[in-house]
Amino acid sequence: MTREDFDKLAANAERELTSIPYAIFEAAADAIVITDEWGRVQAINAAAQKLFGYSFAELAGANISRLMPRAYAEHHDQCLASYRAGGGRKLNGLVRELLGKRKDGSLFDLHVSVGELLLGGRQLLIGVCYDISEQLQMHRRINHLASHDTLTHCMNRSALHTRLQQEIALAQAQVQQLVLVFIDLDGLKIINDNHGHYVGDRVLVGVAERFRQCLTGAGLLARVGGDEFVVVVRQPFAEQGGMGLATRLFECLQAPLRIDGMALAVRASLGVSTCANCRQGQVPAPDQLIIDADFAMYQAKKAGGNRIACFNPAMRITQQREQQRLERLRQAIETEQLQLHYQPQFELADPQRITGLEALLRWNDGANGPVSPEVFIPLAEQNGLMSALNVWVVTRACADNRALIEAGLLDVPVAVNMSGYSFMQCDFVSKLAAVLECSGLAANRLEIEVTETAALKDIEQARQNVLRLQGMGVQVSIDDFGTGYSSPSTLRALPFEKLKIDRVFISEVQSNPIDQAIVNGYLMLAESLNIQVVAEGIETREQLDYLKAQGCSLGQGFWFCRPLPMDRLLQFVMGREHAGRRLVR
């Protein structure tokens, strides 16, 4: 090879090598834009032309800010001016996410990394770009799913807690009042049971939409439970406090929701708490605001529901006491510190034989004294203790009654009063059957009492439970009849075997014509349906005589015997036995 041939080969190799960087530049999958230090476009590769919609001829020498929306363009020009004034390489390695602008004006999410290159004495800036719109959209969707309820698209409890901290800080900084409203829908379970969960879900969606319309974009809306919502709003301090907001939310539910041709009434109980001391810097924790509003909401429910209650500091004392009482109740159930008292039921006609026992739950809260069932039963219901409480009561009542029967002292059914919440649970009968089987008590020696009001909450579920219990051999009676929405249709729809007339109609039955008319009507109704009647609360001879004269055959009350603990009941039964009374039906 001659010297000339060698020089030609070397020259060709050099040209090929210098063309390699350009080939890489053109073939790169990412968009590459090269500018001078003034931002004027010097080169763009094929990927950049495709991404932005411009040819190189259209962009050559133009300011790169053409590829950005105005707000970004102005900021970019300022950054380049600072860069030139500084004289240093401060952009090398810079990574940013910003909005890009295509030739057609559409905007998209863009990832940009910047490098610097000194070439032929010229300072060049190299931007490597790629479209991250799909990635960010997926990221936003994942974040939305993690922070929002999928049914109503309200934020969830976790997101509410985070945002509530921010809202409290803003209220404090801007000297505003923060109002939190806790909303519990009354009766959603009935809608689910009667019309199906599909309709119930549409009710929730409809309710959420009404709340959004009420808020008109201001404030936070969260779904924190199956039928529970929380609304948070910052507002100027006003005498009305949170009542204005709560009233608007309450009123937006007054018109029925129309779903599949049905007009469904939705009612709600609302509790309100406020961060009224933000301007003094006394800021409550987010959890405390929610707890306070939740507690106020339960006060609204306890008062009958479908109303608003505002939290006040005095409630916190009650709240703390209830929490302490709840812990003591939980301990009492676990350590069997509860007690059953028994009140016998009697034939009204001589010799007034005992025909049954009613088990009445008692709780002596130590130094705090006896607690009424009207207090601790709702407490147990609200805090998930009813299942354990029911098991304890039925187990104890069955064991005590079996002991009486096996001792030959008394062979009658024992009646256990079930709360409406417990009786309406779908698994109530199966749980009761398991307890009854373990006890060894014959099924016909157990009676379940349920209030009329509870049964009417869901007639079909109540009917199923009544029939299943009767199929097992367990008797079922309707308690406190007359205090609810009494109707012959109730007794026709639900095949109860016994009807108990509430004591409120017995206390003056011997002298009050209205009570007499009511009692006589119930007696006639029960006779026509072949249902036994028990008069509760008989306390005087005059009441007893009147009821006997009207054909009432069974009763209970202080005239016969007060509720007694098991040891005193045994004494009472043995005393009657010695007196020659028959103690079985």
XYZ file of C-alpha atoms in Angstrom:
585
model
C 0.000 0.000 0.000
C 1.366 3.335 -1.062
C 1.496 6.417 1.142
C -1.233 7.996 -0.977
C -3.519 4.976 -0.555
C -2.977 5.052 3.193
C -3.873 8.764 3.414
C -7.111 8.195 1.441
C -8.113 5.342 3.749
C -7.438 7.438 6.833
C -9.485 10.346 5.454
C -12.464 8.079 4.714
C -12.297 6.593 8.236
C -12.232 10.081 9.769
C -15.347 11.115 7.797
C -17.173 7.956 8.901
C -16.247 8.534 12.524
C -17.473 12.151 12.519
C -20.773 11.031 11.003
C -21.442 8.538 13.821
C -22.526 11.161 16.448
C -24.931 12.705 13.952
C -26.386 9.288 13.137
C -26.927 8.642 16.850
C -28.514 12.093 17.226
C -30.970 11.370 14.410
C -31.762 7.796 15.463
C -32.328 8.554 19.165
C -35.804 7.555 20.411
C -35.944 10.579 22.728
C -36.453 14.059 21.362
C -33.237 16.125 21.353
C -33.189 19.896 20.944
C -29.927 21.880 20.790
C -29.882 25.643 21.425
C -27.299 28.310 21.973
C -27.029 30.141 25.286
C -29.704 32.603 24.092
C -32.178 29.777 23.618
C -32.078 29.863 19.810
C -32.647 26.463 18.225
C -29.541 25.099 16.484
C -30.685 21.556 15.778
C -33.534 19.121 16.485
C -33.625 15.425 15.715
C -36.388 13.446 14.024
C -37.964 12.414 17.353
C -38.234 16.072 18.417
C -39.828 17.027 15.101
C -42.413 14.276 15.607
C -43.022 15.190 19.266
C -43.545 18.915 18.737
C -44.901 18.848 15.164
C -42.327 21.278 13.748
C -39.722 20.698 11.045
C -36.174 21.893 11.674
C -36.643 24.563 9.011
C -39.568 25.997 11.020
C -37.599 26.147 14.269
C -34.062 26.943 13.116
C -32.925 30.099 14.914
C -36.267 30.483 16.735
C -36.383 30.759 20.518
C -37.066 27.428 22.180
C -39.762 29.142 24.248
C -41.999 28.554 21.224
C -42.226 24.958 22.487
C -43.654 26.061 25.880
C -46.845 27.717 27.164
C -46.436 31.414 27.987
C -45.941 31.022 31.745
C -43.111 28.524 31.236
C -41.621 30.576 28.365
C -41.258 33.706 30.496
C -39.648 31.732 33.306
C -37.303 30.016 30.834
C -36.129 33.331 29.365
C -35.384 34.632 32.863
C -33.366 31.492 33.686
C -31.272 31.849 30.517
C -30.577 35.512 31.274
C -29.364 34.536 34.754
C -27.296 31.739 33.237
C -25.547 34.086 30.811
C -24.955 36.687 33.511
C -23.436 34.087 35.821
C -20.982 32.815 33.290
C -20.923 29.394 34.887
C -22.119 25.958 33.878
C -25.125 25.798 36.176
C -27.586 24.011 33.882
C -25.619 20.826 33.326
C -27.576 17.853 34.709
C -30.758 19.860 35.327
C -33.886 17.656 35.229
C -37.381 19.126 35.096
C -40.979 18.124 34.484
C -42.969 20.811 32.699
C -45.603 21.408 30.045
C -44.642 21.237 26.382
C -46.539 22.954 23.576
C -47.029 21.402 20.141
C -47.362 23.255 16.864
C -51.166 22.788 17.009
C -51.244 24.480 20.422
C -51.971 21.342 22.465
C -50.129 20.943 25.762
C -48.585 17.790 27.178
C -46.474 16.685 30.135
C -42.778 16.688 29.341
C -39.646 15.376 31.044
C -36.494 17.367 30.183
C -32.856 16.771 31.133
C -30.339 19.483 30.191
C -26.660 19.159 29.315
C -24.011 21.682 28.235
C -21.515 21.413 25.406
C -18.661 23.754 24.393
C -18.110 23.255 20.661
C -15.926 25.419 18.454
C -15.897 28.141 21.099
C -19.690 28.209 21.256
C -21.711 27.354 24.359
C -24.554 24.987 23.429
C -27.358 23.582 25.558
C -28.720 20.109 24.833
C -32.224 19.187 25.960
C -33.303 15.531 25.940
C -37.114 15.320 26.144
C -39.813 12.689 26.251
C -43.584 12.721 26.676
C -44.644 11.562 30.160
C -48.373 12.297 29.789
C -49.417 8.630 30.026
C -47.106 7.993 32.976
C -48.427 10.987 34.901
C -52.009 10.113 34.017
C -51.487 6.599 35.377
C -49.759 8.024 38.447
C -52.654 10.426 39.041
C -55.142 7.575 38.631
C -53.273 5.415 41.130
C -53.148 8.314 43.584
C -56.852 8.964 43.050
C -57.725 5.319 43.694
C -55.586 5.344 46.829
C -57.186 8.508 48.172
C -60.790 8.329 46.953
C -63.852 6.135 47.352
C -64.406 4.245 44.092
C -68.215 4.442 44.300
C -68.877 8.107 45.061
C -65.437 9.521 44.113
C -65.348 11.363 47.432
C -62.004 11.329 49.212
C -61.546 8.500 51.693
C -60.751 8.591 55.398
C -56.974 8.497 54.912
C -56.983 11.377 52.434
C -59.367 13.333 54.656
C -56.952 13.105 57.563
C -54.092 14.482 55.434
C -56.154 17.280 53.918
C -57.734 18.160 57.254
C -54.306 18.908 58.703
C -53.694 21.287 55.801
C -57.104 22.932 56.196
C -56.521 23.536 59.906
C -53.175 25.199 59.128
C -54.800 27.388 56.459
C -57.647 28.353 58.780
C -55.123 29.386 61.408
C -52.995 31.366 58.932
C -55.987 33.138 57.388
C -57.849 33.631 60.706
C -60.824 31.577 59.578
C -63.219 29.218 61.271
C -63.036 25.556 60.294
C -66.349 23.660 60.324
C -66.555 19.868 60.178
C -69.909 18.125 59.694
C -70.224 14.367 60.279
C -73.232 12.925 58.426
C -74.778 9.494 58.980
C -77.594 8.393 56.669
C -80.593 6.993 58.544
C -82.180 3.891 57.026
C -79.739 2.975 54.248
C -79.772 -0.648 55.449
C -83.528 -0.795 54.912
C -83.099 0.485 51.358
C -80.396 -2.143 50.749
C -82.565 -4.919 52.180
C -85.758 -3.882 50.395
C -84.363 -2.846 47.025
C -80.898 -4.404 46.829
C -77.386 -3.029 47.180
C -77.407 -1.766 43.597
C -80.131 0.726 44.517
C -78.397 1.458 47.831
C -75.189 2.289 45.967
C -77.059 4.648 43.658
C -78.526 6.355 46.710
C -74.994 6.931 48.020
C -73.908 8.343 44.665
C -76.979 10.603 44.578
C -76.384 11.836 48.116
C -72.728 12.601 47.346
C -73.757 14.571 44.260
C -76.242 16.627 46.281
C -73.539 17.430 48.804
C -71.221 18.549 45.985
C -73.909 20.825 44.585
C -74.491 22.236 48.054
C -70.780 22.952 48.522
C -70.389 24.483 45.024
C -66.719 23.538 44.874
C -65.759 24.959 48.277
C -64.611 22.608 51.013
C -63.815 18.911 51.324
C -66.220 15.992 50.916
C -65.237 12.538 52.153
C -66.982 9.208 52.535
C -65.592 7.674 55.706
C -67.892 4.665 56.149
C -70.659 2.690 54.493
C -73.263 5.401 55.069
C -71.101 8.114 56.620
C -69.824 11.323 55.058
C -67.693 14.191 56.354
C -67.764 17.759 55.030
C -65.055 20.306 55.915
C -65.307 24.010 55.081
C -63.217 27.064 55.985
C -65.319 30.176 56.476
C -65.238 33.592 58.179
C -66.050 33.669 61.873
C -69.775 34.120 62.398
C -72.255 33.800 65.219
C -74.026 31.038 63.326
C -70.893 28.898 63.496
C -71.357 25.568 61.745
C -75.152 25.529 61.868
C -75.471 27.393 58.577
C -73.440 24.788 56.689
C -75.094 21.863 58.483
C -78.558 23.244 57.765
C -77.789 23.565 54.047
C -76.519 19.980 53.938
C -79.556 18.778 55.878
C -81.990 20.602 53.597
C -80.404 19.301 50.402
C -81.568 15.796 51.404
C -85.193 16.701 52.039
C -86.397 16.012 48.485
C -86.618 12.249 47.712
C -84.054 10.683 45.401
C -85.613 9.290 42.226
C -84.101 5.968 41.221
C -85.629 3.607 38.660
C -89.006 5.271 39.011
C -88.935 5.077 42.815
C -88.964 8.103 45.108
C -86.663 7.160 47.990
C -86.640 9.360 51.067
C -83.206 9.807 52.600
C -82.836 11.085 56.138
C -79.658 11.892 58.014
C -78.274 12.691 61.446
C -75.622 15.425 61.443
C -72.996 16.317 64.033
C -71.029 19.568 63.894
C -67.641 20.459 65.356
C -65.665 23.650 64.787
C -62.096 24.851 65.115
C -63.291 28.049 66.758
C -59.990 28.844 68.466
C -57.802 28.916 65.341
C -57.211 32.634 65.757
C -55.971 32.107 69.315
C -53.649 29.351 68.160
C -55.464 26.661 70.149
C -55.723 24.181 67.309
C -57.268 20.724 67.887
C -55.855 17.601 66.284
C -57.659 16.452 63.116
C -58.776 13.239 64.807
C -60.332 15.207 67.664
C -62.429 17.316 65.293
C -63.774 14.143 63.670
C -64.382 12.454 67.029
C -66.245 15.504 68.333
C -68.493 15.736 65.269
C -69.076 11.971 65.335
C -70.102 12.163 68.987
C -72.471 15.058 68.267
C -73.967 13.028 65.414
C -74.706 10.146 67.795
C -76.434 12.581 70.128
C -78.646 13.543 67.174
C -79.348 9.856 66.531
C -80.150 9.193 70.186
C -82.639 12.060 70.082
C -84.530 10.323 67.279
C -82.380 10.962 64.221
C -83.011 13.163 61.190
C -81.662 16.228 62.980
C -78.538 18.286 63.677
C -76.503 18.406 66.893
C -73.551 20.718 67.550
C -70.652 19.608 69.708
C -69.896 21.679 72.773
C -67.099 21.289 75.353
C -69.504 19.853 77.921
C -70.064 16.936 75.539
C -66.390 16.029 75.777
C -66.820 15.209 79.450
C -69.790 13.009 78.548
C -67.742 11.532 75.731
C -64.870 10.632 78.044
C -67.260 9.130 80.579
C -68.924 7.029 77.890
C -65.547 5.829 76.655
C -64.567 4.833 80.176
C -67.950 3.168 80.657
C -67.490 1.308 77.380
C -64.174 -0.102 78.557
C -65.742 -1.190 81.843
C -68.641 -2.801 79.966
C -66.235 -4.669 77.715
C -64.402 -5.915 80.793
C -67.687 -6.841 82.490
C -68.667 -9.026 79.527
C -65.254 -10.696 79.354
C -65.085 -11.398 83.096
C -68.810 -12.222 83.506
C -69.519 -9.380 85.913
C -73.034 -8.990 84.494
C -76.068 -10.553 86.110
C -79.485 -11.792 85.054
C -82.589 -11.144 87.113
C -85.763 -13.096 86.420
C -89.350 -11.879 86.638
C -91.971 -14.652 86.594
C -95.067 -14.474 84.399
C -98.319 -15.730 85.897
C -101.761 -16.926 85.018
C -104.107 -14.212 86.248
C -106.709 -16.713 87.358
C -106.199 -18.582 90.615
C -104.059 -20.374 91.590
C -101.885 -18.006 89.554
C -99.423 -20.563 88.308
C -96.040 -19.436 86.960
C -96.104 -19.829 83.171
C -92.767 -18.313 82.219
C -89.734 -16.272 83.201
C -88.395 -13.089 81.660
C -84.611 -12.678 81.845
C -83.605 -9.075 82.525
C -79.969 -8.028 82.156
C -78.411 -6.077 85.010
C -75.034 -4.380 85.289
C -73.698 -3.026 88.549
C -70.775 -0.824 87.520
C -68.905 -1.103 90.794
C -68.437 2.232 92.540
C -70.496 3.877 89.794
C -73.545 1.871 90.782
C -76.223 0.191 88.645
C -76.415 1.220 84.983
C -79.753 1.137 83.183
C -80.052 -1.179 80.153
C -81.374 1.871 78.289
C -77.854 3.288 78.681
C -75.527 0.321 78.193
C -77.457 -1.563 75.483
C -77.148 1.322 72.951
C -73.511 1.698 74.032
C -72.916 -1.969 73.208
C -74.746 -1.658 69.874
C -72.722 1.357 68.772
C -69.401 -0.263 69.613
C -69.760 -3.803 68.326
C -70.347 -5.531 71.662
C -73.896 -6.791 71.087
C -72.869 -10.129 69.621
C -70.766 -10.977 72.691
C -73.468 -9.620 75.003
C -76.181 -11.707 73.311
C -74.116 -14.865 73.586
C -73.557 -14.225 77.285
C -77.239 -13.496 78.038
C -78.673 -16.459 76.117
C -76.004 -18.821 77.470
C -76.667 -17.773 81.065
C -80.468 -17.796 80.705
C -80.445 -21.259 79.125
C -78.092 -22.631 81.795
C -80.179 -21.201 84.648
C -83.439 -22.483 83.188
C -82.008 -25.929 82.572
C -80.864 -26.028 86.212
C -84.392 -25.147 87.386
C -85.916 -27.844 85.190
C -83.428 -30.556 86.173
C -83.926 -29.696 89.865
C -87.646 -30.253 89.404
C -88.449 -26.764 90.695
C -89.857 -25.085 87.599
C -90.437 -26.169 84.011
C -91.404 -23.109 81.948
C -89.867 -21.140 79.041
C -87.394 -18.363 79.768
C -87.838 -15.237 77.645
C -84.846 -13.209 76.485
C -85.422 -9.726 75.085
C -83.360 -9.077 71.964
C -82.508 -5.575 70.815
C -83.715 -4.613 67.381
C -80.138 -4.318 66.158
C -79.378 -7.899 67.178
C -82.618 -9.479 66.016
C -82.340 -7.978 62.521
C -78.869 -9.398 61.847
C -78.855 -12.049 59.121
C -76.783 -14.456 61.252
C -78.823 -13.961 64.435
C -80.730 -17.265 64.211
C -77.668 -19.379 63.417
C -75.746 -17.905 66.349
C -78.707 -18.466 68.669
C -79.051 -22.068 67.483
C -75.387 -22.746 68.282
C -75.725 -21.344 71.809
C -78.957 -23.268 72.412
C -77.384 -26.527 71.286
C -74.391 -26.058 73.591
C -76.667 -25.307 76.547
C -78.639 -28.531 76.279
C -81.924 -26.687 76.928
C -84.944 -27.839 74.933
C -85.824 -25.298 72.245
C -89.414 -24.972 73.481
C -88.084 -23.762 76.806
C -86.597 -20.626 75.217
C -88.604 -17.602 74.123
C -87.281 -14.606 72.182
C -88.912 -11.202 72.665
C -88.538 -8.512 70.013
C -90.007 -5.020 70.051
C -92.573 -3.964 67.485
C -90.464 -0.973 66.437
C -87.486 -3.219 65.671
C -89.577 -5.660 63.645
C -91.045 -2.873 61.532
C -87.606 -1.669 60.419
C -87.444 -4.585 58.000
C -90.592 -6.693 57.909
C -89.201 -9.313 55.531
C -85.998 -9.939 57.517
C -88.032 -10.044 60.737
C -90.466 -12.537 59.207
C -87.650 -14.811 58.070
C -86.080 -14.790 61.531
C -89.416 -15.431 63.275
C -90.192 -18.412 61.024
C -86.702 -19.873 61.407
C -86.886 -19.608 65.196
C -90.314 -21.209 65.273
C -89.014 -23.939 62.981
C -86.430 -24.733 65.661
C -89.152 -24.836 68.324
C -88.264 -21.480 69.912
C -91.239 -19.275 70.827
C -91.282 -15.669 69.604
C -93.256 -12.816 71.188
C -93.721 -9.136 70.374
C -92.721 -6.917 73.285
C -93.942 -3.433 74.276
C -96.853 -3.709 71.864
C -98.670 -0.427 71.428
C -95.664 1.848 71.894
C -94.681 1.725 68.222
C -96.724 1.956 65.047
C -99.277 -0.598 66.165
C -101.255 -2.159 63.379
C -103.115 -5.429 62.826
C -101.026 -5.780 59.669
C -97.916 -6.144 61.851
C -99.367 -9.178 63.601
C -100.681 -10.592 60.339
C -97.300 -10.248 58.605
C -95.279 -11.569 61.543
C -96.600 -14.798 63.103
C -95.850 -14.038 66.757
C -97.164 -16.464 69.360
C -97.465 -13.976 72.187
C -98.213 -10.266 72.506
C -97.041 -8.241 75.500
C -99.036 -5.073 76.259
C -96.716 -2.351 77.505
C -97.002 -1.158 81.112
C -97.842 2.382 79.975
C -101.358 1.175 79.115
C -101.724 -0.841 82.321
C -100.796 1.783 84.934
C -104.247 3.469 84.834
C -106.278 0.804 83.073
C -108.704 0.468 85.991
C -109.787 4.112 85.725
C -108.719 5.616 82.391
C -111.289 5.075 79.591
C -108.685 5.645 76.870
C -106.340 2.994 78.284
C -109.301 0.673 78.714
C -110.304 1.093 75.080
C -106.736 0.438 73.912
C -106.256 -2.651 76.088
C -109.666 -4.075 75.181
C -108.911 -3.542 71.499
C -105.599 -5.381 71.782
C -107.262 -8.262 73.631
C -109.901 -8.617 70.922
C -107.283 -8.412 68.181
C -105.103 -11.067 69.810
C -108.072 -13.379 70.335
C -109.043 -13.122 66.667
C -105.467 -14.031 65.664
C -105.152 -16.783 68.301
C -102.264 -15.017 70.044
C -101.639 -15.150 73.786
C -101.559 -11.817 75.638
C -99.312 -10.892 78.567
C -100.061 -7.669 80.453
C -96.864 -6.043 81.743
C -96.501 -3.849 84.812
C -99.416 -5.107 86.958
C -98.916 -3.439 90.326
C -102.357 -3.302 91.999
C -105.308 -5.558 92.744
C -107.562 -3.177 90.767
C -105.453 -3.570 87.632
C -105.439 -7.341 88.045
C -109.209 -7.527 88.520
C -109.926 -5.344 85.489
C -107.651 -7.376 83.218
C -109.150 -10.674 84.405
C -112.628 -9.328 83.762
C -111.691 -8.427 80.190
C -110.360 -11.903 79.482
C -106.615 -11.288 79.787
C -105.102 -14.553 80.972
C -101.399 -13.808 81.589
C -99.458 -11.038 83.303
C -96.378 -9.959 85.196
C -95.485 -7.110 87.490
C -94.646 -6.068 91.037
C -98.087 -7.250 92.262
C -96.833 -10.788 91.759
C -93.060 -10.565 92.001
C -90.219 -8.146 91.307
C -87.302 -9.233 89.075
C -85.051 -11.434 91.222
C -81.482 -12.737 90.964
C -81.228 -16.503 90.611
C -80.698 -17.275 94.304
C -83.725 -15.236 95.389
C -85.813 -16.669 92.553
C -85.085 -20.132 93.920
C -86.291 -19.015 97.349
C -89.443 -17.539 95.828
C -90.198 -20.694 93.824
C -89.591 -23.026 96.769
C -91.733 -20.815 98.994
C -94.644 -21.114 96.579
C -94.063 -24.850 96.306
C -94.302 -25.214 100.058
C -97.492 -23.183 99.947
C -98.951 -25.780 97.600
C -98.880 -23.814 94.362
C -98.366 -25.613 91.068
C -95.349 -24.188 89.270
C -95.621 -25.698 85.802
C -98.034 -25.246 82.937
